CSV table of C-alpha atoms in Angstrom, one decimal:
chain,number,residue,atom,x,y,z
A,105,UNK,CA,131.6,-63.9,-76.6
A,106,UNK,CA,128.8,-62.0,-78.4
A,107,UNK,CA,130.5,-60.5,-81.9
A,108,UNK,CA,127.8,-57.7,-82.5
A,109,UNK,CA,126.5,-57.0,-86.1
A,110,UNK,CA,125.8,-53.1,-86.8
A,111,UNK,CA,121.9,-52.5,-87.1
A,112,UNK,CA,122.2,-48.7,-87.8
A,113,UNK,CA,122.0,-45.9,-85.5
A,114,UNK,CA,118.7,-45.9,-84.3
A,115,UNK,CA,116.6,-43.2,-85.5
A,116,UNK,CA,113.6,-42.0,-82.7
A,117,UNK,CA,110.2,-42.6,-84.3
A,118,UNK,CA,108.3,-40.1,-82.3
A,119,UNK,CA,109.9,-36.1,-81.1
A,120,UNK,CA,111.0,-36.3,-77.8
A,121,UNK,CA,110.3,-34.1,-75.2
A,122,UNK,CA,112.2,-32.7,-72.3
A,123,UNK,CA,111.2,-32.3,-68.4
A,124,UNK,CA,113.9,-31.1,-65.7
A,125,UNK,CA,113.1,-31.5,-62.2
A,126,UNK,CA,115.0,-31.1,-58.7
A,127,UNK,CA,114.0,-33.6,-56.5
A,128,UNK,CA,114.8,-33.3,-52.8
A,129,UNK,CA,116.4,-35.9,-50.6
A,130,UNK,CA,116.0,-35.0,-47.4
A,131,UNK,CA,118.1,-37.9,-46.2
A,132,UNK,CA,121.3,-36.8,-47.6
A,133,UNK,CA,120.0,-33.3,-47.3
A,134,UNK,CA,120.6,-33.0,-51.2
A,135,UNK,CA,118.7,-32.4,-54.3
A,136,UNK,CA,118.7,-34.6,-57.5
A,137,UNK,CA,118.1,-33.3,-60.8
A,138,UNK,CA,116.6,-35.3,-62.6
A,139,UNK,CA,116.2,-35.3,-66.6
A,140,UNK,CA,113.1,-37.0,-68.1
A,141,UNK,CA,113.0,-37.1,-71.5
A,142,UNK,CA,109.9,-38.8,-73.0
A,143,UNK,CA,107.6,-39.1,-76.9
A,144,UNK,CA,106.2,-36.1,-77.8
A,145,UNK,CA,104.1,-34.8,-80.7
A,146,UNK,CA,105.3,-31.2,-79.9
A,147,UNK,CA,108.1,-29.5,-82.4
A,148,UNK,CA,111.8,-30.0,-80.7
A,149,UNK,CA,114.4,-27.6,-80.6
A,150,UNK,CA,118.3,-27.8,-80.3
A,151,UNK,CA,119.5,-27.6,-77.1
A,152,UNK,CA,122.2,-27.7,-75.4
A,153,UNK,CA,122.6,-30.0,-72.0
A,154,UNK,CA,126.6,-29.5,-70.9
A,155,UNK,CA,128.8,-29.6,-74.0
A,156,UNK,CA,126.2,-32.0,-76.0
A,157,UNK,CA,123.4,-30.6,-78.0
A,158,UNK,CA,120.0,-32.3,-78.3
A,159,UNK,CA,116.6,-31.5,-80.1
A,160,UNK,CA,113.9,-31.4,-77.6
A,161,UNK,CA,110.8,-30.2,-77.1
A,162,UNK,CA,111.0,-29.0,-73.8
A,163,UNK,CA,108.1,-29.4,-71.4
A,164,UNK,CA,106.4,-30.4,-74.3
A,165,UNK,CA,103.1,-32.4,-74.0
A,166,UNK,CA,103.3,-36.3,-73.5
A,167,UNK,CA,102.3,-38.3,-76.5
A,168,UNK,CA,100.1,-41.6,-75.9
A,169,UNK,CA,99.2,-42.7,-72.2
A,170,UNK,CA,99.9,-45.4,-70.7
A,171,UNK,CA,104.3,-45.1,-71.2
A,172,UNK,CA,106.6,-47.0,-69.2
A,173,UNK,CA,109.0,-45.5,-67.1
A,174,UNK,CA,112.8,-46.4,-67.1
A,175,UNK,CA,114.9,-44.6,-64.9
A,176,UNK,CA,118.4,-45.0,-65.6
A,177,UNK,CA,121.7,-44.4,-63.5
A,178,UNK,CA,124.8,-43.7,-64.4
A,179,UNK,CA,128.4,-44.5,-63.5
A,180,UNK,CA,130.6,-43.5,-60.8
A,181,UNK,CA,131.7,-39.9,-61.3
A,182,UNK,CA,129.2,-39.3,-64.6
A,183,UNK,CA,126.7,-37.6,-66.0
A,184,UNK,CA,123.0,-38.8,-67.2
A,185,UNK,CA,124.1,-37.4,-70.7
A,186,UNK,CA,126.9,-39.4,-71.4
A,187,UNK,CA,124.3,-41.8,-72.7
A,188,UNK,CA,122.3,-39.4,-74.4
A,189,UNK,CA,121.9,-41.7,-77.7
A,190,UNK,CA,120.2,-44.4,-75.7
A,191,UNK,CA,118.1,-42.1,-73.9
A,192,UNK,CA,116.9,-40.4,-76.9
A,193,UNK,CA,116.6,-43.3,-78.6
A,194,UNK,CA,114.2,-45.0,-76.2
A,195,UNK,CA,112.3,-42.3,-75.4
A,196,UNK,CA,111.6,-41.9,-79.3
A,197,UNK,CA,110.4,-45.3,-78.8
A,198,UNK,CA,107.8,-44.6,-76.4
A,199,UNK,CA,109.6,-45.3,-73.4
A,200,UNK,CA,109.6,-42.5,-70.9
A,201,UNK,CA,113.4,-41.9,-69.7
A,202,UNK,CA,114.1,-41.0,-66.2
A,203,UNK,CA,118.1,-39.8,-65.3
A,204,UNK,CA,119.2,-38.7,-62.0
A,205,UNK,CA,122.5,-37.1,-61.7
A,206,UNK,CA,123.4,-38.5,-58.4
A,207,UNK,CA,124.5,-35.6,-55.8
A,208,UNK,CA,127.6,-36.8,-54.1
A,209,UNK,CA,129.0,-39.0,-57.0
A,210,UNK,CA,128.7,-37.3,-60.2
A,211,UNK,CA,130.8,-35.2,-62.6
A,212,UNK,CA,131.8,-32.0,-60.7
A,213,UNK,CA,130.4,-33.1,-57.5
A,214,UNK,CA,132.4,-36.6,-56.2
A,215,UNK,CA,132.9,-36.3,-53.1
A,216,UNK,CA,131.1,-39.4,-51.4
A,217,UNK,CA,133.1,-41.7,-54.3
A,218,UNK,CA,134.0,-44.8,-52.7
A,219,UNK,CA,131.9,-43.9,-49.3
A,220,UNK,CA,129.4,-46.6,-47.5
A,221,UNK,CA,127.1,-43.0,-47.8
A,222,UNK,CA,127.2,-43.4,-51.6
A,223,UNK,CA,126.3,-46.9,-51.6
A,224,UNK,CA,123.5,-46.1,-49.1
A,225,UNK,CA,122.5,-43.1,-51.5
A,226,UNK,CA,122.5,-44.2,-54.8
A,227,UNK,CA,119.5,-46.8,-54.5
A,228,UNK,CA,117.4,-44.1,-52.6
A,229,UNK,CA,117.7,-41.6,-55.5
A,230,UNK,CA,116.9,-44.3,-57.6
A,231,UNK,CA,113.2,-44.7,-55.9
A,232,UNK,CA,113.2,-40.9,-55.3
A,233,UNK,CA,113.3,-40.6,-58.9
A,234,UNK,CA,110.4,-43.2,-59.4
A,235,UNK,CA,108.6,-41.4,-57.8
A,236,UNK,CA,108.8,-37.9,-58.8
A,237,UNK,CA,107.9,-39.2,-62.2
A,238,UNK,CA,105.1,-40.6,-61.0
A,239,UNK,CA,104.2,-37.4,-59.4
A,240,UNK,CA,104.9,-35.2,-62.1
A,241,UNK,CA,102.3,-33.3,-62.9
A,242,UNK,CA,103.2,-33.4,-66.8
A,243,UNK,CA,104.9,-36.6,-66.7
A,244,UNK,CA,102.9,-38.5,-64.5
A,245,UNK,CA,99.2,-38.8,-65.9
A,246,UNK,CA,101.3,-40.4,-69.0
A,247,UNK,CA,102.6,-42.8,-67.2
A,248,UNK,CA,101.6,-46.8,-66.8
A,249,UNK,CA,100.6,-47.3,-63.0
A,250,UNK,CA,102.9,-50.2,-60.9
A,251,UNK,CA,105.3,-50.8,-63.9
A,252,UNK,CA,108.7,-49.9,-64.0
A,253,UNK,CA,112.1,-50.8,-65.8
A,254,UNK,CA,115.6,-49.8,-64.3
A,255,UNK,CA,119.0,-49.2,-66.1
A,256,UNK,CA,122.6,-49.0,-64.8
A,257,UNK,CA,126.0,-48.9,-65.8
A,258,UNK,CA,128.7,-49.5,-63.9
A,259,UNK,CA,127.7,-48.6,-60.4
A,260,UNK,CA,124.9,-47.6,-61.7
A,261,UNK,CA,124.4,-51.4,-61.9
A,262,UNK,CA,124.7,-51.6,-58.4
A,263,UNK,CA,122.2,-48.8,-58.1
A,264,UNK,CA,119.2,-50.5,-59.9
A,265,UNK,CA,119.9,-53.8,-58.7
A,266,UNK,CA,119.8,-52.5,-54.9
A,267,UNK,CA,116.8,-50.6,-55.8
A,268,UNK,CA,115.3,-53.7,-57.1
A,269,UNK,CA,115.4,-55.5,-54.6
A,270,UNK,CA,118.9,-56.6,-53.5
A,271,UNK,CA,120.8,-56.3,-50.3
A,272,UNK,CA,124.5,-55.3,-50.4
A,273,UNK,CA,127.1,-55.8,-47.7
A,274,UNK,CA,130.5,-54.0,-47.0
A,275,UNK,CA,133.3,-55.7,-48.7
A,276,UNK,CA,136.3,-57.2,-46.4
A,277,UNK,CA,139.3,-55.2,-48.0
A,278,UNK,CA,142.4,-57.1,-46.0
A,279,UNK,CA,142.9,-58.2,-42.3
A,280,UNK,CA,141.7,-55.0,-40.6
A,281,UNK,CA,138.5,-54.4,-42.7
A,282,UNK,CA,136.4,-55.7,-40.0
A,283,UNK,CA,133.6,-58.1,-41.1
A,284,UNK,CA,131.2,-57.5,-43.8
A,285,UNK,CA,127.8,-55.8,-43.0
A,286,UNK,CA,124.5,-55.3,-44.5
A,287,UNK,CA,124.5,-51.7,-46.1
A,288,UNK,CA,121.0,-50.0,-45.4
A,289,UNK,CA,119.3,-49.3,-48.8
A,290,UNK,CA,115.8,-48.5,-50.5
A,291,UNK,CA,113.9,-50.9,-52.7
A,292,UNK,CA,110.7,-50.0,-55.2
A,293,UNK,CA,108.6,-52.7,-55.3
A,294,UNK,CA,107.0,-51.4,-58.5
A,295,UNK,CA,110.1,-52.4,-60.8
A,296,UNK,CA,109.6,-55.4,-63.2
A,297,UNK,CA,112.7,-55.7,-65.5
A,298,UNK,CA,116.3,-54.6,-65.1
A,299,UNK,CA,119.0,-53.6,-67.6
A,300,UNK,CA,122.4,-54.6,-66.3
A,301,UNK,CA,125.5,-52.4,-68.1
A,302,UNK,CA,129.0,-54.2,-67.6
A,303,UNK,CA,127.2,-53.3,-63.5
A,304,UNK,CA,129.4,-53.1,-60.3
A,305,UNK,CA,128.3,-56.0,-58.2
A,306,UNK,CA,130.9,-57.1,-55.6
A,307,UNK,CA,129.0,-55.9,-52.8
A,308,UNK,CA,126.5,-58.3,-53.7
A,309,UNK,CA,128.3,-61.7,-53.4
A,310,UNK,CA,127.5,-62.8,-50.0
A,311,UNK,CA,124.9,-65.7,-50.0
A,312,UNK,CA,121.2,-64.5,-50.7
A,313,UNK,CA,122.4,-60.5,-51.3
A,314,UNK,CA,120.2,-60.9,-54.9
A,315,UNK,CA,117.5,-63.6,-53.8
A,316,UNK,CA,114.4,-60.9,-54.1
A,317,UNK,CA,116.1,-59.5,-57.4
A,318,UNK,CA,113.0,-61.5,-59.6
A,319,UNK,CA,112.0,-60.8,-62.7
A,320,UNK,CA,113.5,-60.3,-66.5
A,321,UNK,CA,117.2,-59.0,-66.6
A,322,UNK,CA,119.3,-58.2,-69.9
A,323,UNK,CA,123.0,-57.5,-69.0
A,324,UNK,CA,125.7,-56.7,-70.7
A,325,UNK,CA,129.8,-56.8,-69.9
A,326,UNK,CA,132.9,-55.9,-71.9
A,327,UNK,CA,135.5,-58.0,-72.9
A,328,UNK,CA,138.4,-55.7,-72.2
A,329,UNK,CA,136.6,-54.5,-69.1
A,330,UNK,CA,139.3,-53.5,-66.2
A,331,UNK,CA,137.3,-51.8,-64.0
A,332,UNK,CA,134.4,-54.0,-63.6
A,333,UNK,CA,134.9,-57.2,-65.8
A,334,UNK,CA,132.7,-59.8,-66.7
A,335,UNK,CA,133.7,-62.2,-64.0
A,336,UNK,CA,131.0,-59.7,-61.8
A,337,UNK,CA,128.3,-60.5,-64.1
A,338,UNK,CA,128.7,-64.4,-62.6
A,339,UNK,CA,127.6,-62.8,-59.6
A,340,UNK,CA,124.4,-61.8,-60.9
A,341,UNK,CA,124.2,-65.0,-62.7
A,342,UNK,CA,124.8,-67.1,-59.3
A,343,UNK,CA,123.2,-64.8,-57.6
A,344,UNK,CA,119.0,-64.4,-59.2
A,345,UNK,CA,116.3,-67.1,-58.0
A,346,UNK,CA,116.0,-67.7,-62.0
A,347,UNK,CA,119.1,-67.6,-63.9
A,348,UNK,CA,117.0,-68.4,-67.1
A,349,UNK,CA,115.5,-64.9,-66.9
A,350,UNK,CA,118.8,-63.2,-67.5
A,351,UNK,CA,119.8,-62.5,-71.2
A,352,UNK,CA,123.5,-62.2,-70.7
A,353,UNK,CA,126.2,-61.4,-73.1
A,354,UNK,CA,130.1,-60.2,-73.5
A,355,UNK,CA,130.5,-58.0,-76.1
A,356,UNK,CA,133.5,-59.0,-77.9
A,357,UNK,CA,136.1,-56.1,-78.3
A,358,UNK,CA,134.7,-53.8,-76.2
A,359,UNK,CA,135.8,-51.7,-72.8
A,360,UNK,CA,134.0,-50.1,-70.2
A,361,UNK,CA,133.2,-47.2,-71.6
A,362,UNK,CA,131.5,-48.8,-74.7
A,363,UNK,CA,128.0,-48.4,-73.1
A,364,UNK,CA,128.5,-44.6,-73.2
A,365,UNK,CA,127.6,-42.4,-76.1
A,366,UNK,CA,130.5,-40.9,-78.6
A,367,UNK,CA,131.9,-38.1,-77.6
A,368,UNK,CA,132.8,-35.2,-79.2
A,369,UNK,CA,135.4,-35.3,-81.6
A,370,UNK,CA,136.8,-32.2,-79.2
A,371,UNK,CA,136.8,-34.4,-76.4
A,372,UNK,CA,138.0,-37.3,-77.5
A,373,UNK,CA,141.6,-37.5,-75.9
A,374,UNK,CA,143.8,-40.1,-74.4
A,375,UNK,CA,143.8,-38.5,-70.7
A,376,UNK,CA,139.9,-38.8,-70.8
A,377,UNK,CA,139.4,-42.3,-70.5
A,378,UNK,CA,135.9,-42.1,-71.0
A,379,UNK,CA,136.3,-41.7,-74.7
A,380,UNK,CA,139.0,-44.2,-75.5
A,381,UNK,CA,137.7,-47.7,-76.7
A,382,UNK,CA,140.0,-50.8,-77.4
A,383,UNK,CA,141.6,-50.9,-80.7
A,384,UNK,CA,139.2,-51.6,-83.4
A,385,UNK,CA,136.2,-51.4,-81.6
A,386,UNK,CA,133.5,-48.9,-82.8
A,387,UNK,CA,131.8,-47.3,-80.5
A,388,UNK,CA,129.5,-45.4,-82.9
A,389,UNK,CA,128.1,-48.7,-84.4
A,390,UNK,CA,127.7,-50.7,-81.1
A,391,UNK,CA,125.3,-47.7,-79.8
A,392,UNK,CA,122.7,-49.1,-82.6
A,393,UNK,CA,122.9,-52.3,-81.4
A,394,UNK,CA,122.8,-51.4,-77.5
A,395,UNK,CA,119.6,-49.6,-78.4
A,396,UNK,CA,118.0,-52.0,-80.9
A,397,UNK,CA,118.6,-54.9,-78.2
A,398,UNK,CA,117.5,-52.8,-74.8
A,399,UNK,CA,114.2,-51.5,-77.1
A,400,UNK,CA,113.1,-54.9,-77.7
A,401,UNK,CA,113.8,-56.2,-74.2
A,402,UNK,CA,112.1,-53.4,-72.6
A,403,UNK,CA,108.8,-53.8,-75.3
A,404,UNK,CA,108.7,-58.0,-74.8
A,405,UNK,CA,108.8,-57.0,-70.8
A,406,UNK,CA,107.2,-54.3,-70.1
A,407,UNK,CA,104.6,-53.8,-73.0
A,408,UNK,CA,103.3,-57.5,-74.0
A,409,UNK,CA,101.1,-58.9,-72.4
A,410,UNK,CA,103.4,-62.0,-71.8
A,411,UNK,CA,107.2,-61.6,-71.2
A,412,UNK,CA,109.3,-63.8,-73.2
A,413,UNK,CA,111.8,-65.7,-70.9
A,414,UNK,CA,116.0,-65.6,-71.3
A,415,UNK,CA,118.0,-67.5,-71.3
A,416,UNK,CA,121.4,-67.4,-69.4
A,417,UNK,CA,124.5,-67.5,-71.0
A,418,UNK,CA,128.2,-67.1,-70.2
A,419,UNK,CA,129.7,-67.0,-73.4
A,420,UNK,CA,133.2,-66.1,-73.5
């Protein structure tokens, strides 16, 4: 079990700019919006995104060329801002930070929760998303060609890993379930690494669901998990050609909703689970850490010229 030390809130080194796009799916018949936010050298502003406040410069110039994308999908019923510190964090970093808000299964719009359409969905508007970054006319000439990083939590976990590569099947839920079956999804053969956030995985248990998921992986569960515990990080663990590649820890103390940014002290409440945390765990100082340890991972992956390997571990 990983007992974290607090590194500090990490501060962005470079202004970070601010790109909104709706992206269309014509599958679902449904658009995305997608937030990009990504280093600038242009002068940021507050503004507000929902009931968070954030200084951006937006549609401000991209600093540097050459930027790695990460696109990063949130959790069943959220929002892309509800990790606004890591965001902003990694895109002061250098890091170029793609968020969908995923039509169907998002805050204020839910109603394909728990629907064999949202699992087909959600990997889609992943690649969607890689690629309207890619042909952004503002984003995309920053960008580095054939290289990209994904990030879920949750079953936003599910997302990225079916995007990258994996193949999920219906899960057999009692004796009239009928058998499992393969669920039709997207994959980008242009990602490279994957950050795993305490990720949904139980519709990838069947033998060989994660055999083409290759490449680095840092995940991360939550010791007090409930909704998806750590035992579904053994999946991915049992699951990827190279377990050595995944860096894989439990963070000791912590709930689901650890990954997520602070809220509000007005929203903080007891009926919104999303703000609650286990007692004495600290939310505020684990963000440093999540951000510190992702940064790294993403610039030994994605921006050496040789990626360090990981090694697996199931500490507990």
């Amino acid at each position: 079990m990983e007992r974290y030390q607090d590194v500090g809130t990490m501060q962005p080194r470079s202004a970070v700019g601010y790109r909104g796009l709706a992206v269309r799916d014509a599958v679902q018949d449904a658009v995305i919006e997608l937030a990009i936010l990504y280093p600038t050298g242009d002068t940021p502003h507050a503004r507000s995104f929902g009931p968070y406040s954030l200084d951006v410069a937006t549609d401000g110039g991209v600093a540097g060329r050459d930027r790695t994308l990460v696109v990063l999908s949130h959790g069943n019923g959220g929002s892309p801002w509800v990790y606004r510190d890591l965001a902003m964090a990694l895109a002061g970093m250098g890091f170029v930070v793609a968020m969908p808000r995923h039509p169907g299964n998002s805050l204020n719009d839910n109603a394909l929760a728990r629907t064999i359409k949202n699992l087909e969905n959600r990997p889609r508007h992943v690649c969607l998303s890689i690629a309207a970054a890619f042909a952004d006319p503002l984003v995309g000439p920053g960008l580095r060609p054939g290289r990209v990083a994904l990030i879920g939590h949750s079953m936003g976990g599910y997302s990225v890993l079916a995007a990258a590569g994996g193949q999920p099947w219906t899960r057999q839920d009692g004796p009239s379930g009928g058998p499992p079956h393969r669920i039709a999804v997207e994959h980008d053969h242009r990602v490279r690494a994957l950050v795993l956030l305490a990720p949904a995985t139980l519709w990838f248990r069947a033998p060989g669901a994660l055999s083409s998921v290759r490449g680095p992986i840092l995940m991360r569960s939550a010791e007090h998990d409930t909704i998806t515990p750590p035992s579904q990080a053994g999946i991915v663990l049992d699951g990827v050609p190279d377990p050595t590649q995944v860096d894989y820890r439990c963070v000791a103390g912590a709930g689901h909703f650890a990954f997520l940014s602070p809220f509000p002290a007005n929203m903080v409440h007891p009926n919104f689970p999303p703000s609650q945390d286990p007692p004495g765990f600290d939310r505020a100082a684990y963000q440093g850490v999540l951000s510190h340890d992702i940064g790294t991972f993403l610039h030994r992956t994605m921006e050496a010229d040789a990626a360090m390997p990981y090694r697996a571990s199931r500490r507990g």
